[in-house]
Amino acid sequence: MPTASVLPTAPDLAGLEADLVNAAFDGAGWGDLLGLLATATGRVFRLLDLTGALLAASESAMSATPRGPTAGSSAVALAALLVRPALGPAAVVCRDGWCGRGGPVRIGQRYLGVLLLDADQAYADRLVEAATTALAIVALRRDAHIAGLARGVDVVIDDLRHEAIRPAAEFVRVAENAGLDVRIPHAGAALWHRGSDQDAWARACDVIGFPVLRDGDRAWTLLSGDVPAELGRLTRHLAFQLGSPGAVLAAAGPVVPGDPIDPSETATSFSAADAVLSLLRAGHAQAGDPVRDATPARGGASARDDRSRPRDRERTSLLFDDLGLERLLVGLPPQRLRAFAERTLAGLAPADVDLLHAWLETDGSVDATAARLGASPARMRRRLPALVAGLAGPVAEIPVGRLTDLHAATLARRFVALSSAGS
């Protein structure tokens, strides 16, 4: 059986390229172009973005190409393909087992993604070259469409954040016109750019494929569907565009079911996302550890000894559902939080509140508390018993409910401080 590179029915590549370009100018989308390629070659094609997400796929004459997340690949596999000149030919194996070869599709200095087909590398390279211009035309048209909507989208997102659109039917209509789906599970997301290049930040927000409201180094968007997966996709896109995995911190509020429609719940999700982002930023800002995160883990428990949680030091995104006790406090007015903290902590000095918070966050471990605060364990053993006893009695006799109250009060004080700082 002949190989793909010597197929007797191999198309005229120059003619195929012209047909694809004409189709793109006539309004064809990526899927349409891949369909034309499949018809001309008898091959299966997939277009993936640089995070491995499937942008479009063809259907061969013999079998349907799988759709959805399983048809995508990993960013690691794509990275190997992008450095192919240095490492040699690299096949990309998708999550459903499909294997393809191909190459990157560029728009000037920017990568759109990679085009893959089930053929040998030499033939794949020729087909990628023939298809690149048409695929880039579609990408530029999509960018222009997004830019045309941008002026309206930022207003819509701001209105969603502040519950400015009612009733429910109008809420749905306005959101849909801006490319947002509020009829399915969704959540507000808040972003913070940590760098100083505002032009790069603005460009990244313009091309990531998410409707965005940007204000200085802050931005907001709405995530619909699988919120954790969408938050991950968003942060990967931004990391690639900005050239650093830590360039942006991102947080998502609680997921809103979308059925029934309730604009107030969507606004609450955005508000909670801001609070969660403040927690994430505070963790990263801790002295001596620019990528440190002391936010709680999934399952309701609070963060433990930082030395045993190396992944948290590099966390750049956080979901509301990943919080523990903080979930009960997010969204409460600062005045109520302040009153609760002052009443429960009985006028404790700020340094003692920090000490108590560290002790509670580390499950009462003196050594972990000392490590967390950069203090001497011996000094902690002298200070902690007296501090805790003054608030709640001997450690061994403190009811669990009282410990929970104290923990909540230290967290409430933290929220108040973040609110006062304008985070």
Short mmCIF file of C-alpha atoms in Angstrom, two decimals:
data_model
loop_
_atom_site.label_atom_id
_atom_site.label_comp_id
_atom_site.label_asym_id
_atom_site.label_seq_id
_atom_site.Cartn_x
_atom_site.Cartn_y
_atom_site.Cartn_z
CA MET A 1 0.00 0.00 0.00
CA PRO A 2 1.54 3.37 -0.96
CA THR A 3 2.46 5.82 1.77
CA ALA A 4 0.67 9.13 2.15
CA SER A 5 3.53 11.04 0.53
CA VAL A 6 3.21 9.07 -2.73
CA LEU A 7 -0.55 8.65 -2.89
CA PRO A 8 -1.60 8.47 -6.53
CA THR A 9 -4.51 10.78 -5.76
CA ALA A 10 -2.35 13.44 -4.10
CA PRO A 11 -3.92 16.82 -4.85
CA ASP A 12 -2.40 19.76 -6.66
CA LEU A 13 -1.26 21.67 -3.60
CA ALA A 14 -1.14 25.06 -5.28
CA GLY A 15 -4.68 24.61 -6.55
CA LEU A 16 -5.81 23.30 -3.16
CA GLU A 17 -4.29 26.31 -1.40
CA ALA A 18 -6.12 28.67 -3.76
CA ASP A 19 -9.42 26.85 -3.19
CA LEU A 20 -8.97 27.06 0.58
CA VAL A 21 -8.14 30.78 0.48
CA ASN A 22 -11.17 31.48 -1.71
CA ALA A 23 -13.38 29.51 0.67
CA ALA A 24 -11.99 31.45 3.64
CA PHE A 25 -12.71 34.77 1.95
CA ASP A 26 -16.22 33.50 1.19
CA GLY A 27 -16.87 33.02 4.91
CA ALA A 28 -15.87 29.38 5.49
CA GLY A 29 -14.90 28.50 9.06
CA TRP A 30 -12.11 26.27 10.30
CA GLY A 31 -14.33 23.19 10.22
CA ASP A 32 -15.33 23.92 6.62
CA LEU A 33 -11.70 24.26 5.57
CA LEU A 34 -10.73 21.00 7.26
CA GLY A 35 -13.65 19.35 5.48
CA LEU A 36 -12.29 20.57 2.13
CA LEU A 37 -8.85 19.24 3.03
CA ALA A 38 -10.31 15.88 4.00
CA THR A 39 -12.28 15.64 0.76
CA ALA A 40 -9.21 16.46 -1.32
CA THR A 41 -6.86 14.07 0.46
CA GLY A 42 -8.95 11.35 2.10
CA ARG A 43 -7.25 12.17 5.39
CA VAL A 44 -8.51 13.17 8.84
CA PHE A 45 -7.50 16.63 10.05
CA ARG A 46 -7.57 18.27 13.46
CA LEU A 47 -6.80 21.86 14.39
CA LEU A 48 -5.74 22.31 18.03
CA ASP A 49 -4.88 25.45 19.93
CA LEU A 50 -1.59 25.66 21.80
CA THR A 51 -3.10 24.31 25.02
CA GLY A 52 -4.25 21.16 23.21
CA ALA A 53 -7.93 22.12 22.98
CA LEU A 54 -9.72 21.08 19.79
CA LEU A 55 -10.61 24.06 17.59
CA ALA A 56 -11.97 22.12 14.62
CA ALA A 57 -11.95 18.64 13.07
CA SER A 58 -12.81 17.04 9.75
CA GLU A 59 -14.72 13.89 8.97
CA SER A 60 -13.04 11.36 6.70
CA ALA A 61 -15.03 9.49 4.11
CA MET A 62 -14.82 6.32 6.17
CA SER A 63 -15.32 7.30 9.77
CA ALA A 64 -16.40 10.22 11.90
CA THR A 65 -13.76 12.10 13.80
CA PRO A 66 -14.47 12.21 17.55
CA ARG A 67 -15.50 15.57 18.93
CA GLY A 68 -15.14 17.26 22.28
CA PRO A 69 -12.37 17.26 24.91
CA THR A 70 -11.27 13.68 24.18
CA ALA A 71 -10.21 14.75 20.69
CA GLY A 72 -7.73 17.25 22.12
CA SER A 73 -4.17 16.72 23.24
CA SER A 74 -1.80 17.89 25.93
CA ALA A 75 0.18 21.10 25.76
CA VAL A 76 3.33 19.03 26.36
CA ALA A 77 2.75 17.04 23.17
CA LEU A 78 2.23 20.24 21.21
CA ALA A 79 5.36 21.78 22.67
CA ALA A 80 7.35 18.82 21.35
CA LEU A 81 5.91 19.42 17.89
CA LEU A 82 6.76 23.13 18.00
CA VAL A 83 10.44 22.41 18.70
CA ARG A 84 10.56 19.69 16.03
CA PRO A 85 13.42 21.29 14.07
CA ALA A 86 15.63 20.72 17.10
CA LEU A 87 14.30 17.35 18.24
CA GLY A 88 13.23 15.75 14.98
CA PRO A 89 9.72 14.73 13.82
CA ALA A 90 7.21 14.45 16.65
CA ALA A 91 3.79 12.82 16.43
CA VAL A 92 0.99 14.15 18.60
CA VAL A 93 -1.20 11.54 20.26
CA CYS A 94 -4.61 12.87 21.28
CA ARG A 95 -6.48 11.77 24.38
CA ASP A 96 -8.73 9.46 22.38
CA GLY A 97 -5.72 7.64 20.93
CA TRP A 98 -5.78 9.32 17.51
CA CYS A 99 -2.26 10.10 16.29
CA GLY A 100 -1.39 12.85 13.85
CA ARG A 101 1.56 14.72 12.44
CA GLY A 102 1.72 18.27 11.23
CA GLY A 103 3.04 21.63 12.19
CA PRO A 104 2.27 25.04 13.66
CA VAL A 105 -0.06 27.54 12.04
CA ARG A 106 1.23 31.09 12.45
CA ILE A 107 -0.32 34.51 11.98
CA GLY A 108 2.73 36.73 11.65
CA GLN A 109 4.68 36.25 14.88
CA ARG A 110 1.71 34.72 16.68
CA TYR A 111 0.82 31.04 16.85
CA LEU A 112 -2.78 30.09 16.14
CA GLY A 113 -2.22 26.43 16.96
CA VAL A 114 -1.23 23.24 15.15
CA LEU A 115 -2.77 21.43 12.19
CA LEU A 116 -2.55 17.64 12.36
CA LEU A 117 -3.41 14.87 9.91
CA ASP A 118 -2.99 11.11 9.78
CA ALA A 119 -0.05 11.02 7.39
CA ASP A 120 3.73 10.87 7.38
CA GLN A 121 5.64 14.00 8.32
CA ALA A 122 6.76 15.01 4.83
CA TYR A 123 3.23 14.91 3.43
CA ALA A 124 1.84 16.58 6.55
CA ASP A 125 4.30 19.46 6.22
CA ARG A 126 3.15 20.12 2.65
CA LEU A 127 -0.54 20.10 3.62
CA VAL A 128 0.06 22.40 6.59
CA GLU A 129 1.86 24.85 4.33
CA ALA A 130 -1.02 24.76 1.83
CA ALA A 131 -3.64 25.33 4.55
CA THR A 132 -1.93 27.96 6.71
CA THR A 133 -3.01 31.07 4.81
CA ALA A 134 -6.69 30.10 4.74
CA LEU A 135 -6.70 29.12 8.43
CA ALA A 136 -5.04 32.44 9.30
CA ILE A 137 -7.68 34.36 7.32
CA VAL A 138 -10.41 32.75 9.42
CA ALA A 139 -8.51 33.54 12.63
CA LEU A 140 -8.12 37.20 11.66
CA ARG A 141 -11.81 37.41 10.78
CA ARG A 142 -12.71 35.95 14.18
CA ASP A 143 -10.35 38.41 15.90
CA ALA A 144 -11.99 41.30 14.07
CA HIS A 145 -15.42 40.06 15.09
CA ILE A 146 -14.36 39.81 18.72
CA ALA A 147 -12.80 43.28 18.57
CA GLY A 148 -16.02 44.64 17.09
CA LEU A 149 -17.97 43.18 19.98
CA ALA A 150 -15.45 44.23 22.61
CA ARG A 151 -16.86 47.70 23.22
CA GLY A 152 -20.26 46.20 23.94
CA VAL A 153 -19.02 43.12 25.76
CA ASP A 154 -17.17 45.03 28.44
CA VAL A 155 -20.34 46.97 29.25
CA VAL A 156 -22.37 43.74 29.41
CA ILE A 157 -19.89 42.06 31.75
CA ASP A 158 -19.88 45.13 33.98
CA ASP A 159 -23.69 45.03 34.05
CA LEU A 160 -23.62 41.32 34.94
CA ARG A 161 -21.21 42.06 37.78
CA HIS A 162 -23.49 44.69 39.25
CA GLU A 163 -26.89 43.03 38.62
CA ALA A 164 -27.87 45.86 36.30
CA ILE A 165 -29.88 43.74 33.84
CA ARG A 166 -33.38 42.55 34.68
CA PRO A 167 -35.77 40.76 34.23
CA ALA A 168 -34.43 37.26 33.57
CA ALA A 169 -35.48 37.18 29.91
CA GLU A 170 -33.63 40.43 29.18
CA PHE A 171 -30.65 39.15 31.18
CA VAL A 172 -30.43 36.07 28.92
CA ARG A 173 -30.92 38.06 25.70
CA VAL A 174 -28.26 40.67 26.47
CA ALA A 175 -25.77 38.01 27.58
CA GLU A 176 -26.34 35.93 24.44
CA ASN A 177 -25.83 38.97 22.20
CA ALA A 178 -22.42 39.38 23.83
CA GLY A 179 -21.53 35.72 23.30
CA LEU A 180 -22.17 34.73 26.93
CA ASP A 181 -24.30 31.76 28.02
CA VAL A 182 -26.05 32.22 31.36
CA ARG A 183 -28.58 29.41 30.85
CA ILE A 184 -26.05 26.72 31.77
CA PRO A 185 -23.78 26.47 34.83
CA HIS A 186 -21.48 29.49 34.92
CA ALA A 187 -19.35 31.58 37.24
CA GLY A 188 -17.80 35.01 37.37
CA ALA A 189 -14.02 35.09 37.05
CA ALA A 190 -11.60 37.80 38.20
CA LEU A 191 -8.07 38.22 36.85
CA TRP A 192 -5.04 40.22 37.95
CA HIS A 193 -2.00 40.89 35.76
CA ARG A 194 1.18 40.79 37.83
CA GLY A 195 3.45 42.34 35.19
CA SER A 196 4.17 45.92 34.23
CA ASP A 197 3.66 45.70 30.46
CA GLN A 198 0.10 46.94 30.12
CA ASP A 199 0.23 46.83 26.32
CA ALA A 200 1.07 43.12 26.39
CA TRP A 201 -1.72 42.57 28.92
CA ALA A 202 -4.21 44.38 26.70
CA ARG A 203 -3.15 42.39 23.63
CA ALA A 204 -3.42 39.12 25.55
CA CYS A 205 -6.97 39.94 26.65
CA ASP A 206 -7.93 40.79 23.08
CA VAL A 207 -6.93 37.45 21.54
CA ILE A 208 -7.65 34.79 24.17
CA GLY A 209 -11.11 34.00 22.85
CA PHE A 210 -12.96 34.97 26.05
CA PRO A 211 -15.13 38.11 26.31
CA VAL A 212 -13.27 40.30 28.79
CA LEU A 213 -13.82 43.51 30.73
CA ARG A 214 -10.39 44.99 31.45
CA ASP A 215 -9.60 47.83 33.84
CA GLY A 216 -5.90 48.48 34.35
CA ASP A 217 -4.26 45.34 35.69
CA ARG A 218 -7.64 43.80 36.55
CA ALA A 219 -10.05 41.95 34.26
CA TRP A 220 -13.29 39.99 34.51
CA THR A 221 -15.02 37.41 32.35
CA LEU A 222 -17.81 34.84 32.56
CA LEU A 223 -16.98 31.13 32.44
CA SER A 224 -19.75 28.81 31.22
CA GLY A 225 -20.02 25.03 31.29
CA ASP A 226 -17.22 23.18 33.06
CA VAL A 227 -15.97 26.10 35.15
CA PRO A 228 -12.77 24.48 36.52
CA ALA A 229 -11.76 23.37 33.02
CA GLU A 230 -12.60 26.76 31.54
CA LEU A 231 -10.59 28.56 34.23
CA GLY A 232 -7.64 26.32 33.45
CA ARG A 233 -8.00 26.96 29.72
CA LEU A 234 -8.18 30.71 30.32
CA THR A 235 -5.05 30.81 32.46
CA ARG A 236 -3.10 28.63 30.01
CA HIS A 237 -4.06 30.94 27.13
CA LEU A 238 -2.95 34.01 29.08
CA ALA A 239 0.27 32.35 30.24
CA PHE A 240 1.15 31.54 26.64
CA GLN A 241 0.28 35.01 25.35
CA LEU A 242 2.28 36.72 28.12
CA GLY A 243 5.16 34.26 28.10
CA SER A 244 4.98 33.29 31.77
CA PRO A 245 2.83 30.80 33.74
CA GLY A 246 2.76 33.21 36.68
CA ALA A 247 1.91 36.37 34.76
CA VAL A 248 -1.77 36.31 35.76
CA LEU A 249 -3.63 35.27 38.90
CA ALA A 250 -7.19 34.10 38.30
CA ALA A 251 -10.12 33.22 40.55
CA ALA A 252 -13.65 31.97 39.95
CA GLY A 253 -16.68 32.54 42.13
CA PRO A 254 -19.31 29.92 43.04
CA VAL A 255 -20.96 28.15 40.13
CA VAL A 256 -24.44 29.44 39.28
CA PRO A 257 -26.76 26.66 38.01
CA GLY A 258 -28.28 28.78 35.23
CA ASP A 259 -31.68 27.12 35.64
CA PRO A 260 -33.65 28.89 36.94
CA ILE A 261 -32.17 32.18 35.72
CA ASP A 262 -31.27 34.53 38.58
CA PRO A 263 -29.21 37.64 37.72
CA SER A 264 -28.47 38.22 41.41
CA GLU A 265 -26.65 34.88 41.68
CA THR A 266 -24.42 35.77 38.74
CA ALA A 267 -23.58 39.12 40.33
CA THR A 268 -22.82 37.35 43.61
CA SER A 269 -20.48 34.96 41.79
CA PHE A 270 -18.52 37.90 40.38
CA SER A 271 -18.32 39.51 43.82
CA ALA A 272 -17.09 36.25 45.34
CA ALA A 273 -14.51 35.89 42.56
CA ASP A 274 -13.07 39.27 43.56
CA ALA A 275 -12.81 38.10 47.17
CA VAL A 276 -11.20 34.79 46.20
CA LEU A 277 -8.71 36.65 44.01
CA SER A 278 -7.87 38.88 46.97
CA LEU A 279 -7.04 35.79 49.01
CA LEU A 280 -4.88 34.43 46.22
CA ARG A 281 -3.06 37.74 45.85
CA ALA A 282 -2.51 37.97 49.60
CA GLY A 283 -0.95 34.52 49.63
CA HIS A 284 1.43 35.47 46.83
CA ALA A 285 2.36 38.72 48.54
CA GLN A 286 3.59 37.10 51.76
CA ALA A 287 7.08 38.27 52.58
CA GLY A 288 9.92 36.22 51.18
CA ASP A 289 7.73 34.01 48.98
CA PRO A 290 6.31 35.74 45.88
CA VAL A 291 4.46 32.62 44.75
CA ARG A 292 3.23 31.43 48.12
CA ASP A 293 -0.41 30.55 48.62
CA ALA A 294 -1.91 29.83 52.03
CA THR A 295 -5.46 29.31 50.85
CA PRO A 296 -7.30 26.18 51.94
CA ALA A 297 -7.46 22.91 50.11
CA ARG A 298 -10.42 21.21 48.48
CA GLY A 299 -12.51 19.24 50.92
CA GLY A 300 -13.04 21.96 53.50
CA ALA A 301 -9.71 21.75 55.33
CA SER A 302 -7.53 24.81 55.60
CA ALA A 303 -4.00 24.99 54.26
CA ARG A 304 -1.46 23.14 56.38
CA ASP A 305 2.27 23.56 56.84
CA ASP A 306 3.49 25.34 53.67
CA ARG A 307 6.56 23.10 53.55
CA SER A 308 4.31 20.10 52.83
CA ARG A 309 2.36 21.93 50.10
CA PRO A 310 4.88 22.82 47.35
CA ARG A 311 2.19 23.00 44.69
CA ASP A 312 0.38 25.80 46.53
CA ARG A 313 3.46 27.98 46.21
CA GLU A 314 2.98 27.97 42.44
CA ARG A 315 -0.81 28.20 42.37
CA THR A 316 -1.98 30.89 39.99
CA SER A 317 -5.70 30.12 39.99
CA LEU A 318 -8.23 29.38 42.69
CA LEU A 319 -11.86 28.27 42.67
CA PHE A 320 -14.42 29.29 45.26
CA ASP A 321 -15.11 25.57 45.75
CA ASP A 322 -11.45 25.06 46.70
CA LEU A 323 -11.92 27.21 49.80
CA GLY A 324 -12.65 25.81 53.23
CA LEU A 325 -13.99 27.93 56.07
CA GLU A 326 -13.50 31.06 53.95
CA ARG A 327 -16.57 30.12 51.91
CA LEU A 328 -18.77 31.07 54.85
CA LEU A 329 -17.27 34.56 54.98
CA VAL A 330 -16.99 35.50 51.30
CA GLY A 331 -19.55 38.15 50.47
CA LEU A 332 -20.32 39.28 54.02
CA PRO A 333 -20.12 43.06 54.57
CA PRO A 334 -16.78 44.21 56.05
CA GLN A 335 -18.62 45.83 58.98
CA ARG A 336 -20.11 42.49 60.05
CA LEU A 337 -16.77 40.72 59.64
CA ARG A 338 -15.00 43.40 61.67
CA ALA A 339 -17.56 43.22 64.49
CA PHE A 340 -17.36 39.41 64.59
CA ALA A 341 -13.55 39.44 64.65
CA GLU A 342 -13.35 42.08 67.38
CA ARG A 343 -15.96 40.33 69.52
CA THR A 344 -14.37 36.89 69.19
CA LEU A 345 -10.71 37.88 69.44
CA ALA A 346 -11.24 40.20 72.40
CA GLY A 347 -8.96 43.01 71.29
CA LEU A 348 -6.02 40.72 70.47
CA ALA A 349 -2.99 42.54 69.03
CA PRO A 350 -2.46 42.09 65.27
CA ALA A 351 0.74 40.08 65.80
CA ASP A 352 -1.09 37.72 68.16
CA VAL A 353 -3.94 37.34 65.66
CA ASP A 354 -1.40 36.33 63.01
CA LEU A 355 0.13 33.85 65.43
CA LEU A 356 -3.25 32.37 66.32
CA HIS A 357 -4.21 32.16 62.64
CA ALA A 358 -1.01 30.30 61.75
CA TRP A 359 -1.51 27.87 64.65
CA LEU A 360 -5.09 27.11 63.61
CA GLU A 361 -4.15 26.79 59.92
CA THR A 362 -1.51 24.19 60.77
CA ASP A 363 -3.77 22.05 62.98
CA GLY A 364 -2.15 23.21 66.20
CA SER A 365 1.39 22.22 65.24
CA VAL A 366 3.89 24.42 67.05
CA ASP A 367 6.75 23.49 64.72
CA ALA A 368 4.64 24.16 61.61
CA THR A 369 3.48 27.47 63.09
CA ALA A 370 7.08 28.49 63.74
CA ALA A 371 8.09 27.52 60.21
CA ARG A 372 5.17 29.42 58.74
CA LEU A 373 6.05 32.60 60.63
CA GLY A 374 9.82 32.22 60.40
CA ALA A 375 10.06 32.15 64.20
CA SER A 376 11.87 30.03 66.75
CA PRO A 377 9.95 26.86 67.78
CA ALA A 378 11.12 27.37 71.37
CA ARG A 379 9.64 30.87 71.38
CA MET A 380 6.38 29.55 69.97
CA ARG A 381 6.17 26.93 72.73
CA ARG A 382 6.39 29.72 75.29
CA ARG A 383 3.91 32.10 73.62
CA LEU A 384 1.20 29.86 72.22
CA PRO A 385 -0.16 28.14 75.36
CA ALA A 386 -0.65 31.45 77.17
CA LEU A 387 -2.19 33.09 74.12
CA VAL A 388 -4.66 30.27 73.49
CA ALA A 389 -5.49 29.82 77.17
CA GLY A 390 -6.32 33.50 77.49
CA LEU A 391 -8.92 33.15 74.74
CA ALA A 392 -10.35 29.68 75.22
CA GLY A 393 -8.76 27.91 78.18
CA PRO A 394 -6.26 25.02 78.17
CA VAL A 395 -5.66 23.64 74.67
CA ALA A 396 -6.65 20.10 75.56
CA GLU A 397 -10.04 21.26 76.86
CA ILE A 398 -11.09 23.65 74.06
CA PRO A 399 -14.30 22.51 72.32
CA VAL A 400 -14.07 22.06 68.54
CA GLY A 401 -16.78 24.69 68.08
CA ARG A 402 -14.71 27.29 69.91
CA LEU A 403 -11.68 26.52 67.73
CA THR A 404 -13.85 26.96 64.65
CA ASP A 405 -15.07 30.32 65.93
CA LEU A 406 -11.51 31.48 66.56
CA HIS A 407 -10.40 30.31 63.12
CA ALA A 408 -13.33 32.06 61.45
CA ALA A 409 -12.53 35.25 63.38
CA THR A 410 -8.90 35.27 62.23
CA LEU A 411 -10.08 34.76 58.66
CA ALA A 412 -12.66 37.53 59.07
CA ARG A 413 -9.90 39.89 60.17
CA ARG A 414 -7.94 38.89 57.07
CA PHE A 415 -10.92 39.70 54.83
CA VAL A 416 -11.33 43.07 56.53
CA ALA A 417 -7.66 43.88 55.97
CA LEU A 418 -7.93 42.93 52.29
CA SER A 419 -11.05 45.04 51.92
CA SER A 420 -9.37 48.04 53.56
CA ALA A 421 -6.38 47.67 51.23
CA GLY A 422 -8.73 47.85 48.24
CA SER A 423 -7.77 44.40 46.96
#
